């Protein structure tokens, strides 16, 4: 089993890595941003996905440290992609830490990364508890220019209160609805979420887009951004640069020098 000591050692030994999954514009042709997704290159267990260690890090009080590492790394990596935004996942516990906003401010400033190119993906459960405190944190982050996306929308409480009372920028429609868009129920849910989000002035990203049929439906439904294996799997940093060059979004010479 993974212990606190092992997580600490992993951070100290620099065993964690971030992969970046492109988030495309609705037509699928332009990379608008990337989402940072953590992996652990464990010396004996091989590459581990977040499902095997993020909850454990939350349990044993290591998630703040892991989260600070991920944010710092994402900002440093994204500096080599001019104009691209980077989205970083924030665990509910990390968001509720009273130092969270100060930590984010310090880390992003130290990296010299523009706040306006950072997006934080926060799950609904982060807002349960002291809603006023959560709202103030979101307001403070947005005051810096950071954008806030509500992750996994539709899987948790999905209270309309969050949408109305939190100054969010974006909603990410969970993969489970995207998977089922050929069914009347999921298709209706996607239509309703897009209509509601647009009415509130929010952007909508569809997660887990795997087929052209799903893409066509989601685009027609009005989703602003698309993310999924149809466009790209999560990539190492260097491969994002290569994809940007291939898309014509980064000049070849600059890209090759920075990769
Ligand atoms: P998420 O934020 O919902 O991230 C999307 C997950 O869906 C990622 O899994 C991604 O690899 C996967 N995915 C993307 N496109 C497709 C697709 O077309 N089909 C399918 N089947 N899957 C797709 P991953 O990387 O294993 O991450 C799982 C979860 O772990 C994330 O879900 C997020 O909640 C969490 N996570 C990842 N990185 C971090 C991190 O740095 N910090 C924290 N706190 N959580 C993280
Ligand atoms: Ca996410
Ligand atoms: Ca998600």
mmCIF file with all atom_site columns, N, CA, C and O in Angstrom, residues 216-238:
data_model
loop_
_atom_site.group_PDB
_atom_site.id
_atom_site.type_symbol
_atom_site.label_atom_id
_atom_site.label_alt_id
_atom_site.label_comp_id
_atom_site.label_asym_id
_atom_site.label_entity_id
_atom_site.label_seq_id
_atom_site.pdbx_PDB_ins_code
_atom_site.Cartn_x
_atom_site.Cartn_y
_atom_site.Cartn_z
_atom_site.occupancy
_atom_site.B_iso_or_equiv
_atom_site.pdbx_formal_charge
_atom_site.auth_seq_id
_atom_site.auth_comp_id
_atom_site.auth_asym_id
_atom_site.auth_atom_id
_atom_site.pdbx_PDB_model_num
ATOM 1  N N  . UNK A 1 216 ? -19.703 15.385 -33.441 1.00 0.00 ? 216 UNK A N  1
ATOM 2  C CA . UNK A 1 216 ? -20.717 16.085 -34.247 1.00 0.00 ? 216 UNK A CA 1
ATOM 3  C C  . UNK A 1 216 ? -21.909 16.501 -33.387 1.00 0.00 ? 216 UNK A C  1
ATOM 4  O O  . UNK A 1 216 ? -22.395 17.628 -33.478 1.00 0.00 ? 216 UNK A O  1
ATOM 5  N N  . UNK A 1 217 ? -22.340 15.572 -32.542 1.00 0.00 ? 217 UNK A N  1
ATOM 6  C CA . UNK A 1 217 ? -23.489 15.881 -31.679 1.00 0.00 ? 217 UNK A CA 1
ATOM 7  C C  . UNK A 1 217 ? -23.155 17.041 -30.722 1.00 0.00 ? 217 UNK A C  1
ATOM 8  O O  . UNK A 1 217 ? -23.922 17.991 -30.575 1.00 0.00 ? 217 UNK A O  1
ATOM 9  N N  . UNK A 1 218 ? -21.996 16.938 -30.069 1.00 0.00 ? 218 UNK A N  1
ATOM 10 C CA . UNK A 1 218 ? -21.629 17.922 -29.040 1.00 0.00 ? 218 UNK A CA 1
ATOM 11 C C  . UNK A 1 218 ? -21.388 19.305 -29.641 1.00 0.00 ? 218 UNK A C  1
ATOM 12 O O  . UNK A 1 218 ? -21.725 20.325 -29.043 1.00 0.00 ? 218 UNK A O  1
ATOM 13 N N  . UNK A 1 219 ? -20.858 19.291 -30.841 1.00 0.00 ? 219 UNK A N  1
ATOM 14 C CA . UNK A 1 219 ? -20.627 20.566 -31.525 1.00 0.00 ? 219 UNK A CA 1
ATOM 15 C C  . UNK A 1 219 ? -21.968 21.207 -31.885 1.00 0.00 ? 219 UNK A C  1
ATOM 16 O O  . UNK A 1 219 ? -22.191 22.391 -31.642 1.00 0.00 ? 219 UNK A O  1
ATOM 17 N N  . UNK A 1 220 ? -22.864 20.399 -32.436 1.00 0.00 ? 220 UNK A N  1
ATOM 18 C CA . UNK A 1 220 ? -24.197 20.912 -32.798 1.00 0.00 ? 220 UNK A CA 1
ATOM 19 C C  . UNK A 1 220 ? -24.955 21.362 -31.546 1.00 0.00 ? 220 UNK A C  1
ATOM 20 O O  . UNK A 1 220 ? -25.720 22.328 -31.578 1.00 0.00 ? 220 UNK A O  1
ATOM 21 N N  . UNK A 1 221 ? -24.718 20.676 -30.443 1.00 0.00 ? 221 UNK A N  1
ATOM 22 C CA . UNK A 1 221 ? -25.403 21.025 -29.187 1.00 0.00 ? 221 UNK A CA 1
ATOM 23 C C  . UNK A 1 221 ? -24.891 22.348 -28.612 1.00 0.00 ? 221 UNK A C  1
ATOM 24 O O  . UNK A 1 221 ? -25.543 22.943 -27.758 1.00 0.00 ? 221 UNK A O  1
ATOM 25 N N  . UNK A 1 222 ? -23.710 22.785 -29.066 1.00 0.00 ? 222 UNK A N  1
ATOM 26 C CA . UNK A 1 222 ? -23.221 24.090 -28.640 1.00 0.00 ? 222 UNK A CA 1
ATOM 27 C C  . UNK A 1 222 ? -22.084 24.068 -27.631 1.00 0.00 ? 222 UNK A C  1
ATOM 28 O O  . UNK A 1 222 ? -21.781 25.100 -27.027 1.00 0.00 ? 222 UNK A O  1
ATOM 29 N N  . UNK A 1 223 ? -21.434 22.911 -27.441 1.00 0.00 ? 223 UNK A N  1
ATOM 30 C CA . UNK A 1 223 ? -20.257 22.884 -26.552 1.00 0.00 ? 223 UNK A CA 1
ATOM 31 C C  . UNK A 1 223 ? -19.148 23.729 -27.177 1.00 0.00 ? 223 UNK A C  1
ATOM 32 O O  . UNK A 1 223 ? -18.946 23.691 -28.386 1.00 0.00 ? 223 UNK A O  1
ATOM 33 N N  . UNK A 1 224 ? -18.446 24.474 -26.338 1.00 0.00 ? 224 UNK A N  1
ATOM 34 C CA . UNK A 1 224 ? -17.398 25.366 -26.855 1.00 0.00 ? 224 UNK A CA 1
ATOM 35 C C  . UNK A 1 224 ? -16.071 24.645 -27.080 1.00 0.00 ? 224 UNK A C  1
ATOM 36 O O  . UNK A 1 224 ? -15.308 25.010 -27.959 1.00 0.00 ? 224 UNK A O  1
ATOM 37 N N  . UNK A 1 225 ? -15.782 23.676 -26.212 1.00 0.00 ? 225 UNK A N  1
ATOM 38 C CA . UNK A 1 225 ? -14.486 22.987 -26.267 1.00 0.00 ? 225 UNK A CA 1
ATOM 39 C C  . UNK A 1 225 ? -14.671 21.471 -26.197 1.00 0.00 ? 225 UNK A C  1
ATOM 40 O O  . UNK A 1 225 ? -15.630 20.991 -25.595 1.00 0.00 ? 225 UNK A O  1
ATOM 41 N N  . UNK A 1 226 ? -13.729 20.767 -26.819 1.00 0.00 ? 226 UNK A N  1
ATOM 42 C CA . UNK A 1 226 ? -13.784 19.301 -26.879 1.00 0.00 ? 226 UNK A CA 1
ATOM 43 C C  . UNK A 1 226 ? -12.477 18.717 -26.357 1.00 0.00 ? 226 UNK A C  1
ATOM 44 O O  . UNK A 1 226 ? -11.395 19.209 -26.704 1.00 0.00 ? 226 UNK A O  1
ATOM 45 N N  . UNK A 1 227 ? -12.612 17.639 -25.589 1.00 0.00 ? 227 UNK A N  1
ATOM 46 C CA . UNK A 1 227 ? -11.434 16.976 -25.043 1.00 0.00 ? 227 UNK A CA 1
ATOM 47 C C  . UNK A 1 227 ? -11.695 15.477 -25.082 1.00 0.00 ? 227 UNK A C  1
ATOM 48 O O  . UNK A 1 227 ? -12.774 15.032 -24.703 1.00 0.00 ? 227 UNK A O  1
ATOM 49 N N  . UNK A 1 228 ? -10.726 14.714 -25.547 1.00 0.00 ? 228 UNK A N  1
ATOM 50 C CA . UNK A 1 228 ? -10.914 13.268 -25.557 1.00 0.00 ? 228 UNK A CA 1
ATOM 51 C C  . UNK A 1 228 ? -9.962  12.593 -26.511 1.00 0.00 ? 228 UNK A C  1
ATOM 52 O O  . UNK A 1 228 ? -9.246  13.250 -27.271 1.00 0.00 ? 228 UNK A O  1
ATOM 53 N N  . UNK A 1 229 ? -9.985  11.260 -26.464 1.00 0.00 ? 229 UNK A N  1
ATOM 54 C CA . UNK A 1 229 ? -9.041  10.482 -27.263 1.00 0.00 ? 229 UNK A CA 1
ATOM 55 C C  . UNK A 1 229 ? -9.209  10.719 -28.752 1.00 0.00 ? 229 UNK A C  1
ATOM 56 O O  . UNK A 1 229 ? -8.276  10.490 -29.526 1.00 0.00 ? 229 UNK A O  1
ATOM 57 N N  . UNK A 1 230 ? -10.396 11.168 -29.205 1.00 0.00 ? 230 UNK A N  1
ATOM 58 C CA . UNK A 1 230 ? -10.592 11.459 -30.629 1.00 0.00 ? 230 UNK A CA 1
ATOM 59 C C  . UNK A 1 230 ? -9.567  12.499 -31.097 1.00 0.00 ? 230 UNK A C  1
ATOM 60 O O  . UNK A 1 230 ? -9.088  12.439 -32.221 1.00 0.00 ? 230 UNK A O  1
ATOM 61 N N  . UNK A 1 231 ? -9.230  13.423 -30.240 1.00 0.00 ? 231 UNK A N  1
ATOM 62 C CA . UNK A 1 231 ? -8.295  14.495 -30.605 1.00 0.00 ? 231 UNK A CA 1
ATOM 63 C C  . UNK A 1 231 ? -6.882  14.180 -30.142 1.00 0.00 ? 231 UNK A C  1
ATOM 64 O O  . UNK A 1 231 ? -5.927  14.371 -30.876 1.00 0.00 ? 231 UNK A O  1
ATOM 65 N N  . UNK A 1 232 ? -6.762  13.711 -28.936 1.00 0.00 ? 232 UNK A N  1
ATOM 66 C CA . UNK A 1 232 ? -5.447  13.332 -28.415 1.00 0.00 ? 232 UNK A CA 1
ATOM 67 C C  . UNK A 1 232 ? -5.568  12.695 -27.038 1.00 0.00 ? 232 UNK A C  1
ATOM 68 O O  . UNK A 1 232 ? -6.415  13.075 -26.241 1.00 0.00 ? 232 UNK A O  1
ATOM 69 N N  . UNK A 1 233 ? -4.684  11.753 -26.791 1.00 0.00 ? 233 UNK A N  1
ATOM 70 C CA . UNK A 1 233 ? -4.515  11.231 -25.435 1.00 0.00 ? 233 UNK A CA 1
ATOM 71 C C  . UNK A 1 233 ? -3.702  12.245 -24.645 1.00 0.00 ? 233 UNK A C  1
ATOM 72 O O  . UNK A 1 233 ? -3.096  13.143 -25.237 1.00 0.00 ? 233 UNK A O  1
ATOM 73 N N  . UNK A 1 234 ? -3.621  12.112 -23.332 1.00 0.00 ? 234 UNK A N  1
ATOM 74 C CA . UNK A 1 234 ? -2.705  12.964 -22.569 1.00 0.00 ? 234 UNK A CA 1
ATOM 75 C C  . UNK A 1 234 ? -1.270  12.723 -23.054 1.00 0.00 ? 234 UNK A C  1
ATOM 76 O O  . UNK A 1 234 ? -0.867  11.576 -23.246 1.00 0.00 ? 234 UNK A O  1
ATOM 77 N N  . UNK A 1 235 ? -0.527  13.801 -23.264 1.00 0.00 ? 235 UNK A N  1
ATOM 78 C CA . UNK A 1 235 ? 0.797   13.730 -23.896 1.00 0.00 ? 235 UNK A CA 1
ATOM 79 C C  . UNK A 1 235 ? 1.898   14.256 -22.988 1.00 0.00 ? 235 UNK A C  1
ATOM 80 O O  . UNK A 1 235 ? 1.661   15.178 -22.202 1.00 0.00 ? 235 UNK A O  1
ATOM 81 N N  . UNK A 1 236 ? 3.117   13.723 -23.145 1.00 0.00 ? 236 UNK A N  1
ATOM 82 C CA . UNK A 1 236 ? 4.256   14.368 -22.481 1.00 0.00 ? 236 UNK A CA 1
ATOM 83 C C  . UNK A 1 236 ? 4.433   15.779 -23.057 1.00 0.00 ? 236 UNK A C  1
ATOM 84 O O  . UNK A 1 236 ? 4.060   16.030 -24.199 1.00 0.00 ? 236 UNK A O  1
ATOM 85 N N  . UNK A 1 237 ? 5.034   16.628 -22.270 1.00 0.00 ? 237 UNK A N  1
ATOM 86 C CA . UNK A 1 237 ? 5.220   18.044 -22.623 1.00 0.00 ? 237 UNK A CA 1
ATOM 87 C C  . UNK A 1 237 ? 5.770   18.231 -24.038 1.00 0.00 ? 237 UNK A C  1
ATOM 88 O O  . UNK A 1 237 ? 5.261   19.036 -24.820 1.00 0.00 ? 237 UNK A O  1
ATOM 89 N N  . UNK A 1 238 ? 6.805   17.475 -24.388 1.00 0.00 ? 238 UNK A N  1
ATOM 90 C CA . UNK A 1 238 ? 7.461   17.656 -25.691 1.00 0.00 ? 238 UNK A CA 1
ATOM 91 C C  . UNK A 1 238 ? 6.491   17.370 -26.829 1.00 0.00 ? 238 UNK A C  1
ATOM 92 O O  . UNK A 1 238 ? 6.572   17.978 -27.886 1.00 0.00 ? 238 UNK A O  1
#
